[in-house]
XYZ file of C-alpha atoms in Angstrom:
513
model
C 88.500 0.330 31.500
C 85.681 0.270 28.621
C 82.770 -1.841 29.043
C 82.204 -4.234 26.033
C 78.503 -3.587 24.423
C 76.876 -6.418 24.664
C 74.136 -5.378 21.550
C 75.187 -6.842 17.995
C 74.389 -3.624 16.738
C 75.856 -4.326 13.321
C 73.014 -7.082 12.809
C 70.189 -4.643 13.644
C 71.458 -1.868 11.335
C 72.456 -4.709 8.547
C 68.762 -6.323 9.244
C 67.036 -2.332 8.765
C 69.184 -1.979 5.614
C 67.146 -5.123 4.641
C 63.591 -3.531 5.459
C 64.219 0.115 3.797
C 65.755 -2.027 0.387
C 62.197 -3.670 0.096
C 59.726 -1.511 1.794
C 61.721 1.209 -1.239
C 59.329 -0.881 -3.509
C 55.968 1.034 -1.871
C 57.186 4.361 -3.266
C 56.346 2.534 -6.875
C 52.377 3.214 -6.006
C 52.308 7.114 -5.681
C 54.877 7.130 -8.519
C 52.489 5.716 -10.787
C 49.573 7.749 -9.503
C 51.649 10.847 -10.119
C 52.212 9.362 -13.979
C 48.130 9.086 -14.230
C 47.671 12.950 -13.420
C 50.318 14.247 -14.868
C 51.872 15.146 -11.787
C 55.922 15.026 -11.174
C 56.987 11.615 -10.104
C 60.189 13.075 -8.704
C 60.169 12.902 -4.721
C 58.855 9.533 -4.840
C 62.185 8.449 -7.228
C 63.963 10.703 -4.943
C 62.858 8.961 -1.874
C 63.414 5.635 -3.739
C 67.088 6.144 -4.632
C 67.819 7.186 -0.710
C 65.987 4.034 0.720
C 68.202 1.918 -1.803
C 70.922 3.590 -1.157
C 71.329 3.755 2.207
C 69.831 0.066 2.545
C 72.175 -1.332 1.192
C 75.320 0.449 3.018
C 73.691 -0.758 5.945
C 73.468 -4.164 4.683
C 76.820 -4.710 4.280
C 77.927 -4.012 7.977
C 77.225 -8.070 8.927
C 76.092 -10.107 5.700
C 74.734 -12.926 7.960
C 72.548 -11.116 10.710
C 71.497 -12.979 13.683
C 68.599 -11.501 15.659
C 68.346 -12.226 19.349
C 66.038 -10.648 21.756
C 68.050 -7.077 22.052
C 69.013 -6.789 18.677
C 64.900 -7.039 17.898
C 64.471 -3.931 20.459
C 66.616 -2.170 18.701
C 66.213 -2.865 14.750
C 62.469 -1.729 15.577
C 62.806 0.783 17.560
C 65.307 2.140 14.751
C 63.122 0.956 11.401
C 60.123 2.958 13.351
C 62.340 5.769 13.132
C 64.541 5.491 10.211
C 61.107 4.726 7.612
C 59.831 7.877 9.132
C 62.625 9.561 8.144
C 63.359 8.771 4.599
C 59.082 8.937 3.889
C 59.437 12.700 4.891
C 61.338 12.900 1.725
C 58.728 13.108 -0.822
C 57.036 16.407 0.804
C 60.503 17.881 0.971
C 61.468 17.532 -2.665
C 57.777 18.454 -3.871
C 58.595 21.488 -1.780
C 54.994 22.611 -1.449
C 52.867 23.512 1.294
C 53.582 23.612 5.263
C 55.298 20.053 5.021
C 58.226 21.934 2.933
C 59.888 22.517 6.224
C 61.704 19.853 7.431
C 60.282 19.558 11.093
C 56.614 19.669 9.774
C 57.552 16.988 7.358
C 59.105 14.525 9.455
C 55.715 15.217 11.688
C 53.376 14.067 9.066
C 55.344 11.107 7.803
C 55.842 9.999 11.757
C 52.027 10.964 12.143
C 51.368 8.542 8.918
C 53.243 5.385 9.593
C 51.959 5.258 13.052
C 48.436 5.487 12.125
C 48.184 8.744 14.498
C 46.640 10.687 11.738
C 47.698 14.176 13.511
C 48.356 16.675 11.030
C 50.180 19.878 9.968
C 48.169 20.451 7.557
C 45.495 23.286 7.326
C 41.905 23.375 5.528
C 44.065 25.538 2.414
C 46.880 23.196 2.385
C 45.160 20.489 1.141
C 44.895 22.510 -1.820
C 48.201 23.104 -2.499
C 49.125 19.350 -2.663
C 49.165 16.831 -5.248
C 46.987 13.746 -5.976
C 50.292 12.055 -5.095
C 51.519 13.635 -2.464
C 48.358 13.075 -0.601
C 48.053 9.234 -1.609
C 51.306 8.765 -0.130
C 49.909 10.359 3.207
C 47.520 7.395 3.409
C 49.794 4.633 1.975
C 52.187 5.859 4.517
C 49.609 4.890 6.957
C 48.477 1.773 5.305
C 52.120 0.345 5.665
C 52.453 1.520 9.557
C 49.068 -0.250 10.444
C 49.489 -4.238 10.728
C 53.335 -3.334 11.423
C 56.398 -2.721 8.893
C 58.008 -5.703 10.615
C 55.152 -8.208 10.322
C 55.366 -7.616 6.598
C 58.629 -7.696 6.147
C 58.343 -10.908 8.556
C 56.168 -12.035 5.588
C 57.742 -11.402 2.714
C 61.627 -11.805 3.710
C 62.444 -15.677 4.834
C 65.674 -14.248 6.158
C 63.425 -12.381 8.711
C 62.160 -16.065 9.548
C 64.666 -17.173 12.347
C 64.078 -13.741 14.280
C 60.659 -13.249 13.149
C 58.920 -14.131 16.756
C 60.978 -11.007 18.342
C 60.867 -8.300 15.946
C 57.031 -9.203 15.866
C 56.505 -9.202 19.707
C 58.530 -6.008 20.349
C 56.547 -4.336 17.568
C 52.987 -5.735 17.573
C 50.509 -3.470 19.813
C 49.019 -5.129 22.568
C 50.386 -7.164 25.585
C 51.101 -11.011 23.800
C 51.462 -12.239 20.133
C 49.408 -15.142 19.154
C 51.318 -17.943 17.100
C 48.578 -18.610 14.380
C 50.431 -21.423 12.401
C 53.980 -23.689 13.382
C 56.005 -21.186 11.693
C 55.738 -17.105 12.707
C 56.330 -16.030 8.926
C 52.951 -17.847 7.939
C 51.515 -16.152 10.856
C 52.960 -12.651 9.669
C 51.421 -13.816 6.140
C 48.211 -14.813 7.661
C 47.645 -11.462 9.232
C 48.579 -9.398 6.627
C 46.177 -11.001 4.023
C 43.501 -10.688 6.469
C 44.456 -6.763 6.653
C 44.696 -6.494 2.974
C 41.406 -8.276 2.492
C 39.777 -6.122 4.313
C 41.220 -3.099 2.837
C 40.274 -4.413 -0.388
C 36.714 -4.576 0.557
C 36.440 -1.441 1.981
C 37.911 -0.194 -1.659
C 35.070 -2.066 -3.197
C 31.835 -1.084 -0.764
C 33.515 2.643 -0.774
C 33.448 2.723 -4.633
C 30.297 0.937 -5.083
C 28.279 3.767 -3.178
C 29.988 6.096 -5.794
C 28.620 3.731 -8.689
C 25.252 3.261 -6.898
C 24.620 7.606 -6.938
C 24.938 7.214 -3.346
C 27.966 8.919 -2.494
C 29.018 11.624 -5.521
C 32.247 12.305 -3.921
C 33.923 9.144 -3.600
C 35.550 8.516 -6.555
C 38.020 5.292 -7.275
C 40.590 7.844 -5.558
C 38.729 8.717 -2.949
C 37.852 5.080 -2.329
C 40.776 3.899 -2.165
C 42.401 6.810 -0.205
C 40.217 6.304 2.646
C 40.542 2.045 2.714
C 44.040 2.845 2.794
C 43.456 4.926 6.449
C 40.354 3.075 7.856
C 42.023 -0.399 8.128
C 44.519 0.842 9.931
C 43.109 3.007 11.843
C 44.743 5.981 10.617
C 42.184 8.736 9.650
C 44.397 10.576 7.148
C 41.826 12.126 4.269
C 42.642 13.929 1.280
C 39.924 16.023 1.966
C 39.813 19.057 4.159
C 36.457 18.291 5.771
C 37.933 14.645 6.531
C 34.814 12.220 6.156
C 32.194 15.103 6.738
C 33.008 15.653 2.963
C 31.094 12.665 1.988
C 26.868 11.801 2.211
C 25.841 10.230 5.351
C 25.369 7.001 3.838
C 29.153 7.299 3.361
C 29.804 7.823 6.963
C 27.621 5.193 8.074
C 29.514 2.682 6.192
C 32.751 3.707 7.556
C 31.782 2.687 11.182
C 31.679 -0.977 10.871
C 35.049 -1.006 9.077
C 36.439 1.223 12.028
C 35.290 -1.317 14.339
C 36.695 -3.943 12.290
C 40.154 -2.460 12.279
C 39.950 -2.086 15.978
C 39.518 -6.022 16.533
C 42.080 -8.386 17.594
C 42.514 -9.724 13.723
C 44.120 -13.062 15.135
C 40.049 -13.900 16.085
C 39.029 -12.875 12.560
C 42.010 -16.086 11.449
C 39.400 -18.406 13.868
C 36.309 -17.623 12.176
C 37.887 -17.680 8.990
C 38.561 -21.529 10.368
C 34.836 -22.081 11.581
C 35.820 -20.910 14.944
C 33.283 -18.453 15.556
C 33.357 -18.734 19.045
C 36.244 -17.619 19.488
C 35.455 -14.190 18.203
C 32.286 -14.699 20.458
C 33.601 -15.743 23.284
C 36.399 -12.984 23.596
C 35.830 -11.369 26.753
C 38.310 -8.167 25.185
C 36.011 -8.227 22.226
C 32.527 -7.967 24.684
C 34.125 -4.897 26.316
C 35.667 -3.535 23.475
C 32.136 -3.610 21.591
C 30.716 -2.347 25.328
C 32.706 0.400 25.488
C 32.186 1.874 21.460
C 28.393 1.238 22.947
C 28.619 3.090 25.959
C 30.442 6.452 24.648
C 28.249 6.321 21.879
C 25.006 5.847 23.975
C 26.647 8.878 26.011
C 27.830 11.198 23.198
C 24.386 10.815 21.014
C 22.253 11.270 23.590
C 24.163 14.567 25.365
C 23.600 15.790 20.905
C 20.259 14.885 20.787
C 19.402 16.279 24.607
C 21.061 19.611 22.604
C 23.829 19.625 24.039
C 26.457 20.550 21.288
C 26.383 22.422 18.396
C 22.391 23.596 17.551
C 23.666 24.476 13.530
C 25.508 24.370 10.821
C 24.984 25.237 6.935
C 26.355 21.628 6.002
C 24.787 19.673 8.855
C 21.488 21.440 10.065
C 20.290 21.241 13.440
C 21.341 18.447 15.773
C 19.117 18.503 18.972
C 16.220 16.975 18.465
C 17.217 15.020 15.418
C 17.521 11.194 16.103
C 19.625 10.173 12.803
C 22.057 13.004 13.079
C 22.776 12.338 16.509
C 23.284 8.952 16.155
C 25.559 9.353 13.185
C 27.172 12.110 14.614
C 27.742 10.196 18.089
C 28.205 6.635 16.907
C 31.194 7.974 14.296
C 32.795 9.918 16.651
C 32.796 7.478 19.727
C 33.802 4.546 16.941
C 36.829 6.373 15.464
C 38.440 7.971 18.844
C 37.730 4.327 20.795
C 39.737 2.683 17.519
C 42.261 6.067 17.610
C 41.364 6.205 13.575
C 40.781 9.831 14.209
C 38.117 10.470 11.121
C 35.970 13.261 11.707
C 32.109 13.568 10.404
C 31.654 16.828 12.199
C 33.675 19.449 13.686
C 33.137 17.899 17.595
C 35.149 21.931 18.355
C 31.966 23.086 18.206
C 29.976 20.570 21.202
C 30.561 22.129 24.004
C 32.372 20.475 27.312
C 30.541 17.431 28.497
C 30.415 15.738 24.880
C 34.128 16.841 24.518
C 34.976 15.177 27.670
C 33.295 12.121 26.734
C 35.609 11.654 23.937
C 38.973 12.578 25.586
C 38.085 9.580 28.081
C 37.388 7.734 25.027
C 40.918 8.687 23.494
C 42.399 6.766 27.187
C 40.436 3.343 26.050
C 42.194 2.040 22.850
C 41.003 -0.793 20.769
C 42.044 -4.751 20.897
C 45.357 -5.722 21.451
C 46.353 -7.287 17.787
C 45.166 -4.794 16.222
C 46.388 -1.060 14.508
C 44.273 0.952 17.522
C 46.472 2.473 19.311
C 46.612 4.297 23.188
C 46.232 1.702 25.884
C 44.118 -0.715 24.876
C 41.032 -2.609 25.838
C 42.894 -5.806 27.185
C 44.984 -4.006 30.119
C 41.723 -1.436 31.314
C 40.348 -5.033 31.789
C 43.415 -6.764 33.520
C 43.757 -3.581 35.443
C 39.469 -3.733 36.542
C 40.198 -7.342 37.470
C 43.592 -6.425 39.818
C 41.052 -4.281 41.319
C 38.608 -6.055 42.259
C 41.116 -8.673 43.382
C 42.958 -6.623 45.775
C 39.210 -5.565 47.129
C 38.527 -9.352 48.219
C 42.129 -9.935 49.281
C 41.486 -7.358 51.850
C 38.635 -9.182 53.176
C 40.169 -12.652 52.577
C 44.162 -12.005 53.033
C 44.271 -15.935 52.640
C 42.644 -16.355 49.406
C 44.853 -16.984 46.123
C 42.460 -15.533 43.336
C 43.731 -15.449 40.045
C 43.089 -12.894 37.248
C 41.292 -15.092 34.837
C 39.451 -13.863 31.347
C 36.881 -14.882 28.973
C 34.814 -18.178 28.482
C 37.354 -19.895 28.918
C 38.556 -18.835 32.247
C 42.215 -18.643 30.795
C 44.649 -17.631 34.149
C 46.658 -14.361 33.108
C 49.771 -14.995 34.606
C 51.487 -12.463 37.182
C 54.378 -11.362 35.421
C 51.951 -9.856 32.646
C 49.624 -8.248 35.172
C 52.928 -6.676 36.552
C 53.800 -5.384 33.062
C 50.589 -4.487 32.242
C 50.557 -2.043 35.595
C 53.742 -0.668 34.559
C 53.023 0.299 31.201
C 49.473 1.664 32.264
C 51.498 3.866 34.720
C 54.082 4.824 32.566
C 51.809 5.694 29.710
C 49.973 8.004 32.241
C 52.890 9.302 33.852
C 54.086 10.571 30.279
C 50.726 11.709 29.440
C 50.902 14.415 31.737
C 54.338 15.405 31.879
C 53.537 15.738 27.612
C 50.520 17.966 28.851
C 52.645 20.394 30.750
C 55.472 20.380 28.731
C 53.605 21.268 25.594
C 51.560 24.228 27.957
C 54.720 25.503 28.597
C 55.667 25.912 25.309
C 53.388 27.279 23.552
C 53.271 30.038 26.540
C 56.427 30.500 25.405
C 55.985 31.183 21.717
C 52.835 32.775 22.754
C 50.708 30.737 21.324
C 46.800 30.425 23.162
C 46.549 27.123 24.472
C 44.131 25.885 27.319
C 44.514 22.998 29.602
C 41.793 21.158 27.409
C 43.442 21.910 23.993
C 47.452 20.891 25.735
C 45.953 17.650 27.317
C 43.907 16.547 23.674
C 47.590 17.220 22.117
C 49.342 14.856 24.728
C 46.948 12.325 24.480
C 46.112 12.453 20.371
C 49.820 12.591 20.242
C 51.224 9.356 22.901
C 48.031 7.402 22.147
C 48.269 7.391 17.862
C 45.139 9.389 18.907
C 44.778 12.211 15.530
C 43.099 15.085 16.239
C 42.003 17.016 19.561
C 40.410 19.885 20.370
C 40.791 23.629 19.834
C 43.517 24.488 17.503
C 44.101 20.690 17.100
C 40.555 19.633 16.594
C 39.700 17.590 13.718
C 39.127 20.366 11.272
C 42.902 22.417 12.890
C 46.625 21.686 12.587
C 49.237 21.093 14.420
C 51.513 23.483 12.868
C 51.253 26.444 15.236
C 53.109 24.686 17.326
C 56.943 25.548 17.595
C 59.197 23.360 16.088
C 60.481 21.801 19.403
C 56.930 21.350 20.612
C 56.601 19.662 16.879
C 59.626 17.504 17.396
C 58.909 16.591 21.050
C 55.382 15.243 19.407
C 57.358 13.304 16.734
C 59.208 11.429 19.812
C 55.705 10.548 21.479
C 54.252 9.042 18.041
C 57.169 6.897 18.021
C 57.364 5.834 21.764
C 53.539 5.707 21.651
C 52.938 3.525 18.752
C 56.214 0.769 20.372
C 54.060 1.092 23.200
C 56.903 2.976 25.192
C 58.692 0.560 27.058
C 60.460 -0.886 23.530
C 62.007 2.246 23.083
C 62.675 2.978 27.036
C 65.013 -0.314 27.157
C 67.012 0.861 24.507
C 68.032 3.988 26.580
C 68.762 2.364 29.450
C 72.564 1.336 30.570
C 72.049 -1.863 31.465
C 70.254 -2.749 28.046
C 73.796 -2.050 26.432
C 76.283 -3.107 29.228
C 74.934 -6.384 31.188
């Protein structure tokens, strides 16, 4: 006898019809640019038609959608797939460069609107692209950064009743904080913060530019780059990726990195006069700690010469204080907050400072935030469960909660249980990912080390960016096969839904009980 599904599936594909009809609307912003240069606005009307289209056939399978808790799980598990999907379109019908085939296009749009940043592209592509094309790269990761639900949340009062789900089974980290009474102000909240900040980095970008202190970044430029430093992204429309621009340039990105790596429910607090709450974070002292530490680490293994002694853009680096600061400082910043900019080709430091930053690309930023990997918030759950279990062994009697911050606030046990489970499962996958993608490329015969298959894995699961070797931050993932390619595409997915929203899905009982 059939089991009856117990998954209104019909309001989760009717509720994603919703989100492609409106989130159509963004392909009106590289249409225009491609007006301004004279370039063919084409896939981006292509792409537009298709997300109409097909959003609203799917809107007509349940005209009054109700959300509940597993028809969230499974709208955004299926919008995080689906908007991938239809933004592969525009590379497909512009028809030029390596993202002409279908696999390698579907790899950069997944790679965009999860703020991974990994890339098929090669040094000559970039050439071979439009203005466009490549603004639609970083708008692509613009839209994936605060969350395509918690703007949607925001702009669609339908989205209002089920707003608190789709938010919570989206939003990185391990809780969502209720700003305001009502979730869709919060999901408004958050997203003007986001924009606000983007805006400002458009401004203090260009204004460097104006000032004769940065020749290279034009208005486009300027705004390409706000568009991937928010949310942690790193997608460039320049080869070189930020070692393109004057060091002034990449000195300013840092603090906007670090910015996009923060909890941006405390930046809502100060914004209210609550300073101390951004103070007071105990996630926020360790996440600062740790972007200390690896930087402390990284600039002084440069400066002690370990690394690359020169280049004919950089000069030599031992010895030199700035350049090893800069050098260090950027690179810890942006693989801590998994933005995955590059001011250097870090291929050519040799293994200590290379190992420094794959640790780094385990850390994560703040939970609330568009970092990705695992996050500041559970390394320090899990440090606490530590020591906890080391007293409990000396005092079996004792009942010692996990408690955080100023504040002493008890973290309950079911989400130190979760947050163990994740940590595990996000390791566990790491490393079958590392083997898996050895094995492949043995297989195509492609020349991949245990470093360069375990920088993959990680850049790949964690919405890391860029590796080392043939992925490193000036290399491509397109020598990859197409499995390995697709395989990749299901670990940006899983990785930026933080795995277990897409697990549940798959499981029997999530349909049947």
């Amino acid at each position: 006898m059939a089991r009856r599904i117990h998954v209104d599936y019909r309001a989760s594909l009717s509720t994603l019809g919703t989100v492609l009809t409106y989130l159509s609307a963004a392909l009106l912003f590289p249409t225009a640019v491609a007006v301004y240069y004279g370039e063919s606005p084409l896939p981006f009307l292509v792409a537009l038609a298709v997300a109409v289209t097909v959003g609203r056939g799917l809107e007509r399978l349940d005209d009054e959608p109700e959300m509940g808790n597993r028809e969230a799980f499974l709208m955004g598990a299926l919008t995080w797939l689906v908007v991938p999907l239809v933004g592969a379109l525009p590379y497909l019908v512009a028809g030029s460069g390596t993202v002409a085939h279908p696999v390698n296009a579907l790899f950069e749009s997944m790679s965009g609107f999860t703020t991974t940043g990994a890339t098929v592209l090669g040094e000559i592509s970039f050439e071979r692209h439009s203005r466009s094309i490549l603004m639609w790269r970083q708008l692509s990761q613009w839209l994936g950064g605060m969350g395509i639900l918690v703007l949607m949340v925001a702009i669609l009062s339908e989205l209002s009743v089920g707003g608190t789900q789709l938010i919570r089974h989206e939003a990185p980290g391990i809780r969502v904080e209720k700003l305001t009474p009502h979730i869709r102000e919060t999901a408004q909240v958050l997203w003007s913060i986001y924009a606000g900040f983007t805006v400002g980095a458009v401004v203090v970008y260009y204004l460097l530019h104006l000032l004769g202190l940065a020749p290279n970044m034009t208005l486009y430029n300027a705004v390409a780059h706000a568009l991937t430093t928010l949310p942690t992204g790193g997608f460039s429309p320049e080869a070189r990726s930020v070692e393109a621009f004057t060091p002034i340039v990449q000195w300013t990105v840092v603090p906007f990195m670090i910015v996009a790596g923060t909890n941006f429910a405390l930046y809502w607090y100060v914004l209210q006069g609550r300073i101390e709450r951004l103070t007071e974070n105990a996630e926020f002292r360790l996440y600062l700690a740790a972007m200390g530490a690896v930087s402390a680490l990284v600039s002084g293994l440069l400066f002690a010469g370990v690394g690359l002694a020169e280049t004919p853009t950089i000069g030599p680096i031992p010895g030199n204080l700035e350049i090893s600061l800069r050098h260090g400082v950027f690179q810890a910043v942006a693989v801590v907050t998994t933005t995955g900019y590059a001011s250097m080709d870090f291929n050519t430091w040799n293994a200590s400072a290379q190992v420094a930053l794959m640790f780094a690309m385990f850390l994560g930023g703040s939970a609330g935030s568009a970092a990705g990997s695992i996050k500041i918030v559970r390394w320090y759950v899990v440090g606490k469960s530590i020591r906890r279990e080391l007293f409990r062994i000396v005092h079996p009697e004792a009942v010692r909660p996990i408690r955080m911050g100023a504040r002493d606030e008890v973290v309950d046990e079911e989400t130190v249980h979760s947050i163990f489970v994740f940590t595990a499962l996000f390791l566990l996958l790491f490393g079958a990912s590392t083997l898996l993608l050895f094995l492949d490329a043995h297989r195509i015969g492609l020349e991949l080390d245990a470093l360069e298959a375990t920088s993959a894995a990680i850049a790949t699961l964690g919405n890391v960016g860029p590796g080392f070797g043939v992925v490193g931050p000036m290399g491509s993932y397109e020598p990859f096969s197409a499995t390995a390619k697709l395989y990749m595409v299901f670990l940006m997915w899983i990785g930026r839904l933080e795995i277990l929203a897409v697990l549940v899905i798959l499981t029997p009982a999530y349909w049947r009980s």
